[in-house]
Amino acid sequence: MVHTSHSECLLRELIEKVFQVKHEKTKKIEPYYDIDILFTYKGQKYGIEYDGAMYHKEPRTIDTDERKVRAFTEQQQIKFIRVRERGCASFDKNNAPAELIELPKSFSKLVTEKREASIIKLLTEIGKYIVGEDYEISEDACSLVSDFINRAN
């Protein structure tokens, strides 16, 4: 059974708008069923694993996700980003097979609290990983974020 949180859905929708990509269906690797957000940008597949504090409090969930990320990276050459809420179980960040971005709270709370600067910072960090280190979010993308927040509330 695939569990998708409200935060994952919101983040997926915003990434599709800002980076003009579409979420793709995951080619399953047993026993792993899905990647939270999967898209192709300029010929490279990227996966985003969203670690919500409610589900990822236990170290075993982090271990399972680490194995999943490694399997998809090795077998399908997907580059990963892990977006983690504060409150998740800790793990060895130096040995992680993914770029790591930490959030002060859930993405859905950032949206409902209209924390536009935090959302733009997150999107900029994602952009630096997929587009390049000199990525800067455009004024149009900032407007999309503002419209997205207003529509979601």
XYZ file of C-alpha atoms in Angstrom:
153
model
C 0.000 0.000 0.000
C 1.370 3.413 -1.001
C 1.072 6.227 1.533
C 1.102 9.765 0.221
C 0.936 12.626 2.670
C -0.723 15.978 2.077
C 2.750 17.580 2.207
C 4.023 15.258 -0.549
C 1.047 16.095 -2.758
C 1.499 19.845 -2.287
C 5.248 19.682 -2.901
C 4.764 17.525 -6.006
C 2.237 19.986 -7.426
C 4.509 22.980 -6.821
C 7.601 21.269 -8.275
C 5.614 20.445 -11.415
C 4.659 24.111 -11.801
C 8.011 25.717 -10.974
C 10.274 23.313 -12.900
C 7.713 22.519 -15.628
C 7.978 18.764 -15.153
C 5.424 15.992 -14.687
C 5.413 13.367 -11.962
C 6.158 9.971 -13.493
C 5.035 6.533 -12.496
C 7.729 4.523 -10.721
C 9.102 1.343 -12.304
C 8.919 -0.864 -9.234
C 11.885 -2.642 -7.752
C 10.726 -5.326 -5.321
C 10.135 -4.899 -2.419
C 10.048 -1.110 -2.944
C 6.918 0.255 -4.512
C 7.235 3.924 -5.214
C 9.217 7.103 -5.175
C 7.336 9.981 -3.561
C 8.070 12.421 -6.395
C 9.690 11.294 -9.645
C 10.370 13.429 -12.716
C 12.819 13.876 -15.576
C 14.681 17.136 -16.059
C 16.878 17.512 -19.166
C 17.148 13.749 -19.613
C 18.076 12.921 -15.986
C 15.583 11.229 -13.667
C 15.226 12.758 -10.197
C 13.458 11.332 -7.205
C 12.402 13.172 -4.095
C 11.757 11.223 -0.936
C 9.695 13.245 1.513
C 10.361 12.216 5.118
C 7.472 13.367 7.275
C 8.101 13.390 11.019
C 4.949 11.406 11.810
C 5.928 8.377 9.709
C 9.729 8.648 10.008
C 10.098 8.780 13.809
C 11.423 5.221 13.942
C 14.941 4.442 12.677
C 13.633 1.384 10.771
C 11.641 3.648 8.408
C 14.790 5.626 7.650
C 16.731 2.394 7.005
C 14.006 1.144 4.644
C 14.037 4.422 2.716
C 17.849 4.393 2.514
C 17.769 0.889 0.998
C 15.048 2.011 -1.417
C 17.029 5.082 -2.525
C 20.157 2.974 -3.033
C 18.249 0.362 -5.062
C 16.631 2.922 -7.373
C 19.924 4.836 -7.729
C 21.872 1.716 -8.674
C 19.270 0.063 -10.904
C 17.609 3.066 -12.566
C 20.282 5.796 -12.248
C 17.870 8.135 -10.456
C 19.425 11.033 -8.530
C 17.724 11.640 -5.202
C 16.853 14.470 -2.883
C 15.593 13.734 0.642
C 13.359 16.437 2.072
C 13.102 15.857 5.828
C 10.871 17.469 8.413
C 12.276 18.303 11.831
C 11.497 15.410 14.178
C 12.481 12.521 11.910
C 14.726 9.788 13.283
C 18.369 10.617 12.765
C 20.665 8.783 10.375
C 24.212 9.027 9.058
C 23.935 12.052 6.780
C 27.540 11.680 5.614
C 26.747 8.277 4.142
C 23.382 9.155 2.583
C 22.941 8.339 -1.122
C 20.961 11.544 -1.697
C 21.110 15.309 -1.431
C 19.587 16.284 1.916
C 17.279 19.255 2.560
C 15.859 19.828 6.040
C 12.578 21.616 6.772
C 11.671 23.325 10.050
C 8.156 21.797 9.845
C 5.892 19.999 7.397
C 5.548 21.417 3.905
C 1.768 21.635 4.321
C 2.280 23.813 7.440
C 4.673 26.047 5.523
C 1.881 26.504 2.970
C -0.955 27.088 5.458
C 1.208 29.471 7.495
C 2.074 31.302 4.257
C 5.825 30.908 4.819
C 6.680 31.987 1.293
C 10.378 32.654 2.005
C 10.847 29.122 3.407
C 9.123 27.584 0.389
C 11.212 29.637 -2.042
C 14.360 28.595 -0.145
C 13.365 24.915 -0.472
C 12.663 25.277 -4.199
C 15.969 27.098 -4.675
C 17.851 24.248 -2.959
C 16.054 21.722 -5.170
C 16.866 23.866 -8.223
C 20.560 24.046 -7.312
C 20.649 20.242 -7.250
C 18.806 19.617 -10.519
C 19.666 22.715 -12.591
C 23.074 23.683 -11.189
C 24.759 25.513 -8.326
C 24.148 28.934 -9.862
C 20.362 28.388 -10.013
C 18.279 31.313 -8.820
C 14.520 31.143 -8.656
C 12.875 33.434 -11.209
C 10.363 36.174 -10.508
C 7.784 34.115 -12.423
C 8.452 31.121 -10.152
C 8.110 33.348 -7.069
C 4.750 34.524 -8.414
C 3.730 30.882 -8.915
C 4.629 30.200 -5.267
C 2.598 33.168 -4.073
C -0.416 32.147 -6.193
C -0.052 28.528 -5.036
C -0.061 29.555 -1.365
C -3.093 31.806 -1.810
C -5.005 29.133 -3.729
C -4.147 26.454 -1.143
C -5.467 28.584 1.701
